[in-house]
CSV table of C-alpha atoms in Angstrom, one decimal:
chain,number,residue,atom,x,y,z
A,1,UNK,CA,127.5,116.7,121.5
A,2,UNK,CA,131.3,116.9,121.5
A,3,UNK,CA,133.7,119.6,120.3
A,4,UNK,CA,134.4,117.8,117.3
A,5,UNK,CA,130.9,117.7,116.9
A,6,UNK,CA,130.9,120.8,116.3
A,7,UNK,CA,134.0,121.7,114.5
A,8,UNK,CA,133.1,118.9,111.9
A,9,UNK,CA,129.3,120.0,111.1
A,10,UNK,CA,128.6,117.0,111.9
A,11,UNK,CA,124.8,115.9,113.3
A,12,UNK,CA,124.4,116.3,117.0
A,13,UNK,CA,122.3,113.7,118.3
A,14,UNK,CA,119.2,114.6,119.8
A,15,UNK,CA,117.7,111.0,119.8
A,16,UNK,CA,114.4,110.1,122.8
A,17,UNK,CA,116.9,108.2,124.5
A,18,UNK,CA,118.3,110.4,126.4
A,19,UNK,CA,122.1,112.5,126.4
A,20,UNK,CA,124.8,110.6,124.6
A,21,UNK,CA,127.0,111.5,128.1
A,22,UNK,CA,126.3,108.5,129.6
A,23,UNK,CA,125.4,108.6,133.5
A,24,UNK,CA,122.8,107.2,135.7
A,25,UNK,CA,120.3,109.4,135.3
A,26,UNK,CA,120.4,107.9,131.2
A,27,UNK,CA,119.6,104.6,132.4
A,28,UNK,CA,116.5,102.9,130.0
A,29,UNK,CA,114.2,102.4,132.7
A,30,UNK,CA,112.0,100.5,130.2
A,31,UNK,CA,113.5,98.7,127.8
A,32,UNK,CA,110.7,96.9,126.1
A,33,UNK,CA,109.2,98.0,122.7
A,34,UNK,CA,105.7,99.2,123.5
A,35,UNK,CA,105.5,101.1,120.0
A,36,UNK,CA,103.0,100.1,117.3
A,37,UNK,CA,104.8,102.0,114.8
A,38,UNK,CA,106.1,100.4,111.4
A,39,UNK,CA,109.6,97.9,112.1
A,40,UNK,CA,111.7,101.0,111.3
A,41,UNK,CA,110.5,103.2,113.9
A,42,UNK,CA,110.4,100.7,116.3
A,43,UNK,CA,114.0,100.0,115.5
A,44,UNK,CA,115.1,103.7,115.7
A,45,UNK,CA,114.0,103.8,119.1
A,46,UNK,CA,115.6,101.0,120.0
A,47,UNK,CA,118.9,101.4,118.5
A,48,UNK,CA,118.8,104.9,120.6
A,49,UNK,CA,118.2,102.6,124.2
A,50,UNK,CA,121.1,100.8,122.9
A,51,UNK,CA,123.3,103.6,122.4
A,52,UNK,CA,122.4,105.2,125.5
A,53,UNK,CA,123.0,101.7,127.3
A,54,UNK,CA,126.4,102.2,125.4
A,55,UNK,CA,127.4,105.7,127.0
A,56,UNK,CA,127.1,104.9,130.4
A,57,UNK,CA,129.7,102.1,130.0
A,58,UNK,CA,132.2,103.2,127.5
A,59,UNK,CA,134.3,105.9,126.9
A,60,UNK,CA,135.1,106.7,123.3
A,61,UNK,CA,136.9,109.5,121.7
A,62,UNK,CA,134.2,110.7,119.1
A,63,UNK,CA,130.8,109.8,120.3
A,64,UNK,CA,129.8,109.1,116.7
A,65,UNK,CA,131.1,105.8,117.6
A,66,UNK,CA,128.7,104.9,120.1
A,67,UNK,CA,126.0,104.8,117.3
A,68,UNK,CA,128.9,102.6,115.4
A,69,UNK,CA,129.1,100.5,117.8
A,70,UNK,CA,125.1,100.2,118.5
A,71,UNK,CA,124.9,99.8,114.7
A,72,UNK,CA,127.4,96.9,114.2
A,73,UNK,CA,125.7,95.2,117.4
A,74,UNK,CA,122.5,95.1,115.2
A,75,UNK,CA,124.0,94.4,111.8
A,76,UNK,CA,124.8,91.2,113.3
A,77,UNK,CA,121.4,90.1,113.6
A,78,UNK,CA,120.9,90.4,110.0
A,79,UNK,CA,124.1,89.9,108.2
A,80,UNK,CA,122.8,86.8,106.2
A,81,UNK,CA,120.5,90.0,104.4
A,82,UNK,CA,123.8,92.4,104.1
A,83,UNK,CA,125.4,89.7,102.7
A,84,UNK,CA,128.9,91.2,103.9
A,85,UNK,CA,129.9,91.7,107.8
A,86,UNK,CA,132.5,94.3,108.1
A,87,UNK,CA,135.2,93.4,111.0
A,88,UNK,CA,135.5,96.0,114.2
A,89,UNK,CA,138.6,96.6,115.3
A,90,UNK,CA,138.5,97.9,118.8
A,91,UNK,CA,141.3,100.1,119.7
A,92,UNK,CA,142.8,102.6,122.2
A,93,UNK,CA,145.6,105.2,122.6
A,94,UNK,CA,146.3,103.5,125.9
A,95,UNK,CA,145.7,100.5,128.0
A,96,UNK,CA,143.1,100.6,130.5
A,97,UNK,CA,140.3,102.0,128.2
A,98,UNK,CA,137.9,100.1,128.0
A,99,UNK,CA,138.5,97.3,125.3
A,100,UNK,CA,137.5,94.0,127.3
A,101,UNK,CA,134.5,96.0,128.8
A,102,UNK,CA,133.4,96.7,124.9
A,103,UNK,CA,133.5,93.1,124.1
A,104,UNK,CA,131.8,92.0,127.4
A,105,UNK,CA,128.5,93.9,126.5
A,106,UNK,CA,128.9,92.8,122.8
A,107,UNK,CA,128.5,89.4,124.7
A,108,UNK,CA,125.6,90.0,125.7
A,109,UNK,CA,124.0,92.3,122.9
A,110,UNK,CA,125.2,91.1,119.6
A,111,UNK,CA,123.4,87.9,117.9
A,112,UNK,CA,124.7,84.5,119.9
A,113,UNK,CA,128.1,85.4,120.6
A,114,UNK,CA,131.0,83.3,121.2
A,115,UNK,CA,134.8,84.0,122.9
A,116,UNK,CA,137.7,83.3,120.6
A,117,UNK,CA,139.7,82.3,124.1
A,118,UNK,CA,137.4,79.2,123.8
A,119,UNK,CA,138.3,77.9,120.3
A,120,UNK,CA,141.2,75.6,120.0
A,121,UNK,CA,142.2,75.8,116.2
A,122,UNK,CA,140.9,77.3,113.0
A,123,UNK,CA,139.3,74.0,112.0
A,124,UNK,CA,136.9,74.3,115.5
A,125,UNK,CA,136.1,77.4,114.2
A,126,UNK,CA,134.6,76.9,110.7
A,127,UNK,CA,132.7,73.6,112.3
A,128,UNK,CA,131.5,76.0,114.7
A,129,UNK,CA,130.1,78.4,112.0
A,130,UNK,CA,128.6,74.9,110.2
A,131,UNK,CA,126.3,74.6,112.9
A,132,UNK,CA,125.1,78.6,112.0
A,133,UNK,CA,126.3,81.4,112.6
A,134,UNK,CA,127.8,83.2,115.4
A,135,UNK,CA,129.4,86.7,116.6
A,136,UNK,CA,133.1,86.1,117.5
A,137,UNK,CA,134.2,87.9,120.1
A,138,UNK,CA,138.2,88.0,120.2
A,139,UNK,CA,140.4,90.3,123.1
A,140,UNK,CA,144.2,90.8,122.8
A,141,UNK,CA,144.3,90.7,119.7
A,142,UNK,CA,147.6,91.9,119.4
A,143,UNK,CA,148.7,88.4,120.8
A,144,UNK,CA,146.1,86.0,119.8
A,145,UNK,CA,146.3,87.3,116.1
A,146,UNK,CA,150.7,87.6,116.3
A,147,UNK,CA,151.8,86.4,113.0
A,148,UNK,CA,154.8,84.6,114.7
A,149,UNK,CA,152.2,82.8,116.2
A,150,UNK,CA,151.9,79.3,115.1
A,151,UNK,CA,148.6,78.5,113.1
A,152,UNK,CA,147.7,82.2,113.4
A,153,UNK,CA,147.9,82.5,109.3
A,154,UNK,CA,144.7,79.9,109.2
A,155,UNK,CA,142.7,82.1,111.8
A,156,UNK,CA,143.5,85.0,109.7
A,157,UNK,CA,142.0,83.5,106.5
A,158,UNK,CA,139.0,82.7,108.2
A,159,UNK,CA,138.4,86.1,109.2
A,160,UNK,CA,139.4,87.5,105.9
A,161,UNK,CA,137.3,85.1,103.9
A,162,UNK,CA,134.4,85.3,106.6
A,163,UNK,CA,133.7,88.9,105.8
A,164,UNK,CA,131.5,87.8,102.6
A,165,UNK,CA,128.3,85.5,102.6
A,166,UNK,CA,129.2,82.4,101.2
A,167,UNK,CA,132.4,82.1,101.9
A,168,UNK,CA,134.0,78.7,102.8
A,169,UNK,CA,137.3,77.1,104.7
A,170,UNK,CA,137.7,73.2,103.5
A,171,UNK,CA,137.4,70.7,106.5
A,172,UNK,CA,138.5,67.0,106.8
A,173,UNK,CA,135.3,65.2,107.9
A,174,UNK,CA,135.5,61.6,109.1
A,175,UNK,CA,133.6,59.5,106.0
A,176,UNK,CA,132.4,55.8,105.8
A,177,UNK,CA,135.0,53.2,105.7
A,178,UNK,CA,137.3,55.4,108.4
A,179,UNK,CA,137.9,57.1,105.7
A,180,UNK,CA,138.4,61.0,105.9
A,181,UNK,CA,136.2,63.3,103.1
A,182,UNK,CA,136.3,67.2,102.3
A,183,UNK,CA,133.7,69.5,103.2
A,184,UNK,CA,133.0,72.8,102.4
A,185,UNK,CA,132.1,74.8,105.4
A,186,UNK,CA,130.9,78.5,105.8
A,187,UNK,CA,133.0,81.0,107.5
A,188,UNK,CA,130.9,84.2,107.3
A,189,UNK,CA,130.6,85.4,110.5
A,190,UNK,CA,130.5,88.4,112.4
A,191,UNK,CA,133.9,89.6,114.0
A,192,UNK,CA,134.8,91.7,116.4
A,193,UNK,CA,138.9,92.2,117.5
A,194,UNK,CA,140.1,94.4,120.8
A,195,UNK,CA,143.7,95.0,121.1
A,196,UNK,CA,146.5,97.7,121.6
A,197,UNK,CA,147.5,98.6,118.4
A,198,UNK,CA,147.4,95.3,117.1
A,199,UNK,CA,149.7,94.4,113.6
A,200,UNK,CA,146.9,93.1,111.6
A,201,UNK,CA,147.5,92.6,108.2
A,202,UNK,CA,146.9,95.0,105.1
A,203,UNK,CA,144.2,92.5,103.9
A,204,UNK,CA,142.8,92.4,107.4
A,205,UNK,CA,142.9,96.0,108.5
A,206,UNK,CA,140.9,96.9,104.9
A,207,UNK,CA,137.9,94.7,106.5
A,208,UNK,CA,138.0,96.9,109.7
A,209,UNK,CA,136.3,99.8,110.8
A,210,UNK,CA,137.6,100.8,113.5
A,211,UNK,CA,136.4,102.2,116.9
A,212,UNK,CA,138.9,104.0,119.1
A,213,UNK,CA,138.1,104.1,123.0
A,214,UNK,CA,139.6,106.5,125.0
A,215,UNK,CA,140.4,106.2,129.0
A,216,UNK,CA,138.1,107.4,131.5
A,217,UNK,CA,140.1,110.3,133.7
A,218,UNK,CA,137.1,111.7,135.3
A,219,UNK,CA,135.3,109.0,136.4
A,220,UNK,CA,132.4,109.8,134.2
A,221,UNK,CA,131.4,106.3,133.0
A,222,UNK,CA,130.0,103.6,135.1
A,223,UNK,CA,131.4,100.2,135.9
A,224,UNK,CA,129.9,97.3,134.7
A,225,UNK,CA,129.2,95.9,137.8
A,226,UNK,CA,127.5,92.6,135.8
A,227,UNK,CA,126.0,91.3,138.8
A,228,UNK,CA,123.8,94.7,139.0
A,229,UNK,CA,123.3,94.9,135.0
A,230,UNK,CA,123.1,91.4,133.4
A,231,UNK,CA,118.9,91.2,133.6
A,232,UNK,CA,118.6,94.5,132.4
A,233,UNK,CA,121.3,94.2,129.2
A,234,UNK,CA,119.5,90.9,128.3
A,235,UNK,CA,116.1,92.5,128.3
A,236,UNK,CA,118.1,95.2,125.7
A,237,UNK,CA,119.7,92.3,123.8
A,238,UNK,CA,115.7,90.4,123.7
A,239,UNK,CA,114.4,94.2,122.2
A,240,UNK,CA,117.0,94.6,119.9
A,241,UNK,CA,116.6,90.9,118.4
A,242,UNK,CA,112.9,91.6,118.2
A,243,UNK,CA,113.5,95.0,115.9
A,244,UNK,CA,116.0,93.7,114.1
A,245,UNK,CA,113.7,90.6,113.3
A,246,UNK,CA,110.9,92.7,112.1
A,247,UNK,CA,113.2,94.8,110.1
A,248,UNK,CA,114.9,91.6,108.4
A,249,UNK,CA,113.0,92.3,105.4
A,250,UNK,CA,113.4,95.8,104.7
A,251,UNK,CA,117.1,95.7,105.3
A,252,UNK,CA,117.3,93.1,102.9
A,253,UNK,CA,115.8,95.2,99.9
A,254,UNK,CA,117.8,98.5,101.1
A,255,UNK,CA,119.8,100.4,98.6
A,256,UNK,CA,120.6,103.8,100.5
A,257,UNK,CA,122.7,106.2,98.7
A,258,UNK,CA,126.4,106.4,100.3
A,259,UNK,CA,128.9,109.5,100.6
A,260,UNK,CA,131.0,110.2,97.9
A,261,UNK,CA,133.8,108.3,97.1
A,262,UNK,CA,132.7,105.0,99.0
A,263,UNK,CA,133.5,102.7,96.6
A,264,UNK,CA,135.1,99.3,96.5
A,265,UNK,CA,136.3,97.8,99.7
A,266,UNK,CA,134.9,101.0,101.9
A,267,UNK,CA,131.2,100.0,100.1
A,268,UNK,CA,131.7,96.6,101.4
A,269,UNK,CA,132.4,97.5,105.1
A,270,UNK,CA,129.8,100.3,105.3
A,271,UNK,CA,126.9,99.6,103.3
A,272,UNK,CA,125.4,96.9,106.0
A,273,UNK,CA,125.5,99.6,108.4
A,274,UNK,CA,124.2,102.0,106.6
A,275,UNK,CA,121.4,99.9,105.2
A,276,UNK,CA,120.6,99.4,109.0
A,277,UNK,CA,120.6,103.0,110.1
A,278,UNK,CA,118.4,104.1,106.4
A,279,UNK,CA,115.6,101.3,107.9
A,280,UNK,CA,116.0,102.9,111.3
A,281,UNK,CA,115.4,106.6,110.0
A,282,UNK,CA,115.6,109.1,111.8
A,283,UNK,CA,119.4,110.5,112.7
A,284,UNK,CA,120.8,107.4,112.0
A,285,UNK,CA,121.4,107.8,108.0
A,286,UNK,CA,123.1,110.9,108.5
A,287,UNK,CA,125.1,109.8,111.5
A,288,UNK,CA,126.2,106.9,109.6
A,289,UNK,CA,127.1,109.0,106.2
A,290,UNK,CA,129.1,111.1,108.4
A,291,UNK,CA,130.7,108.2,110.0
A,292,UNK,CA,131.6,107.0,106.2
A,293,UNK,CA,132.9,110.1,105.4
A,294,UNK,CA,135.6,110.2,108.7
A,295,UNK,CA,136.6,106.8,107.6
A,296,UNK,CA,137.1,107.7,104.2
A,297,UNK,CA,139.5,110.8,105.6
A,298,UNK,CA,141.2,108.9,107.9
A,299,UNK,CA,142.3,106.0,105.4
A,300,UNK,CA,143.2,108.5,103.1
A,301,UNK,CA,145.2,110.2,105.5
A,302,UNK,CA,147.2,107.1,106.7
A,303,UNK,CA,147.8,106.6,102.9
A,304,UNK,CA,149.4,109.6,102.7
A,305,UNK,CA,151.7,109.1,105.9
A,306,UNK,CA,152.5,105.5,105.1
A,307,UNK,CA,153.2,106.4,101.8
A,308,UNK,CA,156.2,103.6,101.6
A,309,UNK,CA,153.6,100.9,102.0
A,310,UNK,CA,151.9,101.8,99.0
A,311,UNK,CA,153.0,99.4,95.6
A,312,UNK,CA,156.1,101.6,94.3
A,313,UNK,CA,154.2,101.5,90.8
A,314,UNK,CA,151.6,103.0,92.4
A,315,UNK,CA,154.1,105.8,93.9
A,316,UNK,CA,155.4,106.0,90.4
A,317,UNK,CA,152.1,106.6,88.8
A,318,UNK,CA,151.2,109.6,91.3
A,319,UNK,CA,154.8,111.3,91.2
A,320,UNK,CA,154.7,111.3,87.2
A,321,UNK,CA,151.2,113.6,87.7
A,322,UNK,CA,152.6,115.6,90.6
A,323,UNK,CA,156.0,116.3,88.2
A,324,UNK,CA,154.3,116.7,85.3
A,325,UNK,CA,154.6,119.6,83.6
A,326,UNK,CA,151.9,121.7,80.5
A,327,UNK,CA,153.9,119.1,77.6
A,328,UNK,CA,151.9,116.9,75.8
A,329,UNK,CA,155.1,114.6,75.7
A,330,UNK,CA,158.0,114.2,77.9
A,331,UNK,CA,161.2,112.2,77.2
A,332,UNK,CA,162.0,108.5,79.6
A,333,UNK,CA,165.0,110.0,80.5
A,334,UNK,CA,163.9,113.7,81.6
A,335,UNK,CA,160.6,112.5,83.3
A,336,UNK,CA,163.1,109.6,85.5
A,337,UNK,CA,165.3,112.9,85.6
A,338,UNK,CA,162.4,115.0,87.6
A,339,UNK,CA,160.9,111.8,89.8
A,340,UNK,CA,164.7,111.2,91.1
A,341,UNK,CA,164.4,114.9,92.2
A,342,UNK,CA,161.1,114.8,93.5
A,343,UNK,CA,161.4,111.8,95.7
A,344,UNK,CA,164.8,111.1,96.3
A,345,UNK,CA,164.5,108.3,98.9
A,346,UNK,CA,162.5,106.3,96.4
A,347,UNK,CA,163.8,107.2,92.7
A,348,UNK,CA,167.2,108.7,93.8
A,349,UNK,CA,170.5,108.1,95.1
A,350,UNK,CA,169.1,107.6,98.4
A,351,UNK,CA,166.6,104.9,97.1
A,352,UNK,CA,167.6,101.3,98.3
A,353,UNK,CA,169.4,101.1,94.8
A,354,UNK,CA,171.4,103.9,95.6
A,355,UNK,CA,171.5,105.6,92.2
A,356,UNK,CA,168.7,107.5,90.2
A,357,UNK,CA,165.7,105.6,88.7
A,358,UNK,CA,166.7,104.3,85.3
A,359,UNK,CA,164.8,104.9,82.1
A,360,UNK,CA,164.2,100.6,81.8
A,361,UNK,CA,163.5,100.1,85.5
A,362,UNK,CA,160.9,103.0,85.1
A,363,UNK,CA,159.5,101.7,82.0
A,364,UNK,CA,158.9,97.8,83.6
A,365,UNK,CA,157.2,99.4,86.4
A,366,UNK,CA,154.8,101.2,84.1
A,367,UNK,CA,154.0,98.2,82.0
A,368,UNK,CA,153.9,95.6,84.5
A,369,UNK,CA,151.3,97.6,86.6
A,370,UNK,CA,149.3,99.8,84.4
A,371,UNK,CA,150.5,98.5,80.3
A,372,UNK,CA,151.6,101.9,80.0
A,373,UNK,CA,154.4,101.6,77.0
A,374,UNK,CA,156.5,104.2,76.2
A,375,UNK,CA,156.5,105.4,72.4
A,376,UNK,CA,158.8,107.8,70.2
A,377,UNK,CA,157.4,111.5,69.0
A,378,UNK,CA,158.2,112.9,65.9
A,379,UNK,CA,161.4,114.0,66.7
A,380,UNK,CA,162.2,110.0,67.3
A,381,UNK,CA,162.8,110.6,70.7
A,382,UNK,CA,161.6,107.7,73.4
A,383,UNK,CA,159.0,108.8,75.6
A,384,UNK,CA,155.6,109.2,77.4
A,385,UNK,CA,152.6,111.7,75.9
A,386,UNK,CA,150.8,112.2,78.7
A,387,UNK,CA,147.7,110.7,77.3
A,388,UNK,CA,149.0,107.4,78.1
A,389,UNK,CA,148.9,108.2,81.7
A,390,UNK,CA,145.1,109.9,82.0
A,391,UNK,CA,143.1,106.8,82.0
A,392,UNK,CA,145.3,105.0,84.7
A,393,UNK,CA,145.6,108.5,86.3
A,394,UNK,CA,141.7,108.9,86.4
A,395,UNK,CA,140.7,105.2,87.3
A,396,UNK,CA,143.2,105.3,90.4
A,397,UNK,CA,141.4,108.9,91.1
A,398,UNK,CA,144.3,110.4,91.1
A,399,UNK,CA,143.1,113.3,88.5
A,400,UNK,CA,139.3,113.8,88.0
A,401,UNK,CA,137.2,113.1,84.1
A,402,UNK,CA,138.0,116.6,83.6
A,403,UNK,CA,141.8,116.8,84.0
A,404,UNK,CA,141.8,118.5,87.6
A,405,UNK,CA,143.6,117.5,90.1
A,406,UNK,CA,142.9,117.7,94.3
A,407,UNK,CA,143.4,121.1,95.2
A,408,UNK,CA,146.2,119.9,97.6
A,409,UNK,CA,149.0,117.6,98.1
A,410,UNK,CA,146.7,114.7,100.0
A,411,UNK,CA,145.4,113.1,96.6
A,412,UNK,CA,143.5,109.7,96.5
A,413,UNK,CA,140.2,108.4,96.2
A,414,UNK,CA,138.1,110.2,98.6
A,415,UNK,CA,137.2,113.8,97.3
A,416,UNK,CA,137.8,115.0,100.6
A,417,UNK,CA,141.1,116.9,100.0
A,418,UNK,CA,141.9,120.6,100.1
A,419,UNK,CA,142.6,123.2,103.1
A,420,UNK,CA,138.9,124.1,104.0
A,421,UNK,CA,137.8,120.7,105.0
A,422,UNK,CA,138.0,118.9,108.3
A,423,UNK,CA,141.5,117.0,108.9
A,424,UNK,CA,142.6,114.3,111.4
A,425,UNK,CA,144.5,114.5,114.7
A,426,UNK,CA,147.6,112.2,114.6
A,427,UNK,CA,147.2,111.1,117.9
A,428,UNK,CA,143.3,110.2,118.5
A,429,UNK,CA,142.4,110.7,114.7
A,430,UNK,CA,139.2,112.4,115.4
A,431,UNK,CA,138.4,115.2,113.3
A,432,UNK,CA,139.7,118.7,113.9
A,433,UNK,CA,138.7,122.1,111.7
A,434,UNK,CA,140.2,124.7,110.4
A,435,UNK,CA,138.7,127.0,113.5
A,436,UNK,CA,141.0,125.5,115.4
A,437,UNK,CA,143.1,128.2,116.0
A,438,UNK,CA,144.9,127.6,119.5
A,439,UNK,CA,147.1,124.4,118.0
A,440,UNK,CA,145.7,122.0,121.0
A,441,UNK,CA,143.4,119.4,120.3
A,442,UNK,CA,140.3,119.5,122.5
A,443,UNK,CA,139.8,115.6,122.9
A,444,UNK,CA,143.4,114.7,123.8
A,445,UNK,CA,145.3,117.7,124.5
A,446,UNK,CA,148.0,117.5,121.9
A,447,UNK,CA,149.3,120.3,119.8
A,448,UNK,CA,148.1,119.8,116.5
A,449,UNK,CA,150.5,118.6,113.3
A,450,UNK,CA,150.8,119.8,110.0
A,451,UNK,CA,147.4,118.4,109.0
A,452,UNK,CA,146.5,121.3,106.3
């Protein structure tokens, strides 16, 4: 269990497998399933060899993640009953952590896997999946998935589109006559992406959970000397297909419960692992809730700190709560007065238009993103009553059914604002607490920002 273990509340992991440390003396000496249990319990046990397997390899900086990573492996086994695949995006602080060596056991464990180095063009790719599906595998991502690079945008649909069962890419076919036909061919697929930082897309990165490695300074993982390994990780990769085959049907009729505020796009990545891990019992439901819930902080956070990227009517609509005052109605021109103060780099003179927000550019923003019209009050003066703004303030979460609002300045869609929660370091974005009281992060050894 790790120090952030701790500081976050979250469940230590205690699993039959062994410690979560990693080392030779973890090493599954067995790796068949010799249980008679039901499929779940089978499944538990196995998904613990796996993550042991996991932690004598690879280093990670929350080792939450090696029970992410052992769950996505298995999720790929049964994604046609998930019906959605969520994308991992395998990351580091630096190179040299450990990314290639993440996707070389994913190679062997994960359901029949296939490098992205080996396909030549987006078209290869869906023909590929036509034949059924596979895992794809793709390393350096922040070069094989460049936008300058040419035919990179159709790759990217692929894996946007290939995130959902049923999704299809039309492909030219040769027909009779020499003619050429259209056919409609799947692209759901597994996907799994290692890179340094890579610049994935919005559309992309909100498919991605991601897993960050960390490098190995104290020689505390093992090589993967593949040579040594490969007939043991195979027998691993047999057991796992075997669970996961016996489990196929309960994961497909699993509807576990999910952590507050996983909604929407978040549901869609998480809820195949966590159906997965509620099958498996055990710790895995609560690893995987908690797992939900850093996500949910993290995107949150990265919300807040890229701000800018955020629709400006969507920065419009939060401003007008955070300015708003006790009136039931405030005039165009006060409430643009107040936003130009509040946020001068966006509504004031040192906005890109270099003047203060006007009362008609306000007013288009409002209507063309939320139908929020501006009306006169009995004094005929042109304005907003705030009542106009509660149902788009409460269906972007930005205030709750009862007219709060989060108890501190990081609002959004989570419910996991305000000062006595966990927050995020900057630099690793694992959790940190507010015991942390001497300012140095005790994963990477950086002083701790303004995260309150």
């Amino acid at each position: 269990m790790t120090t952030n273990d701790l500081q976050a509340g979250s469940p230590a992991w205690t699993g039959s497998a062994g410690s979560i440390t990693g080392g030779a003396s973890n090493r599954p000496k067995d790796t068949s399933t010799t249980s008679t249990g039901s499929p779940g319990s089978n499944m538990g046990h196995t998904l613990e060899l796996v993550r042991t397997w996991l932690s004598r390899f690879i280093s990670v900086s929350d080792d939450r993640d090696l029970a992410l990573l052992t769950l996505w492996a298995a999720h790929t086994y049964v994604c046609m009953e998930t019906y959605s695949s969520p994308r991992l995006q395998i990351d580091s602080a630096m190179p040299g952590s450990g990314k290639t060596t993440v996707l070389e056991h994913l190679q062997r464990l994960a359901f029949h896997p296939v490098q992205a180095a080996s396909i030549s063009s987006p078209a290869l790719l869906a023909r590929m999946i036509d034949k059924g599906i596979r895992t794809i595998l793709i390393d350096e991502v922040d070069r094989s998935l460049d936008p300058k690079k040419q035919g990179v945008e159709d790759l990217i649909a692929i894996l946007n589109s290939g995130y959902k069962r049923g999704a299809t890419r039309p492909v030219l076919v040769p027909a009779a006559g020499g003619e050429w036909d259209i056919k409609e061919m799947p692209t759901f697929s597994p996907v799994a992406m290692a890179g340094n930082a890579p610049a994935l897309p919005d559309d992309t990165r909100s498919r991605c959970i991601r897993l960050l490695l960390m490098p190995d300074l104290t020689g505390a993982i093992e090589s993967s000397d593949w040579e040594e390994i490969e007939i043991d990780a195979q027998d691993l990769a047999e057991n796992l297909r075997s669970v996961m085959d016996e489990a196929r049907d309960g994961i497909r009729t699993a509807r576990p419960p999910l952590p507050e505020g996983c909604i929407g796009r978040i549901k869609e990545k998480w809820n195949p692992l966590r159906r997965v891990a509620e099958v498996a019992g055990g710790q895995w439901p609560a690893i995987t809730d908690d797992l939900i819930r850093r996500d949910i902080l993290e995107i949150e956070m990265e919300r807040e700190d890229g701000l800018a990227k955020l629709p400006p009517a969507v920065v419009l609509l939060k401003d007008i709560y955070a300015v708003w005052t006790d009136e039931t109605f405030m005039p165009s021109n006060f409430l643009a007065s107040l936003l130009a103060g509040h946020r001068p780099e966006m509504w004031g003179q040192a906005s890109a238009f270099g003047k203060d927000l006007t009362t008609q550019r306000m007013g288009r923003m409002l209507v063309q993103a939320f139908k929020i019209h501006s009306d006169r009050n009995a004094e005929k003066k042109r304005g907003y009553p705030r009542s106009v703004f509660e149902q788009a303030w409460i269906r972007m979460q930005i205030m709750t059914k009862d007219g709060s609002g989060a108890p501190s300045n990081r609002t959004g869609p989570t419910g996991l604002t305000g000062p006595t929660g966990p927050s995020l370091c900057r630099t690793c974005r694992t959790e940190l607490h507010p015991s942390n009281t001497d300012g140095i992060h005790p994963t990477c050894d950086e002083p701790l920002a303004d995260l309150a």
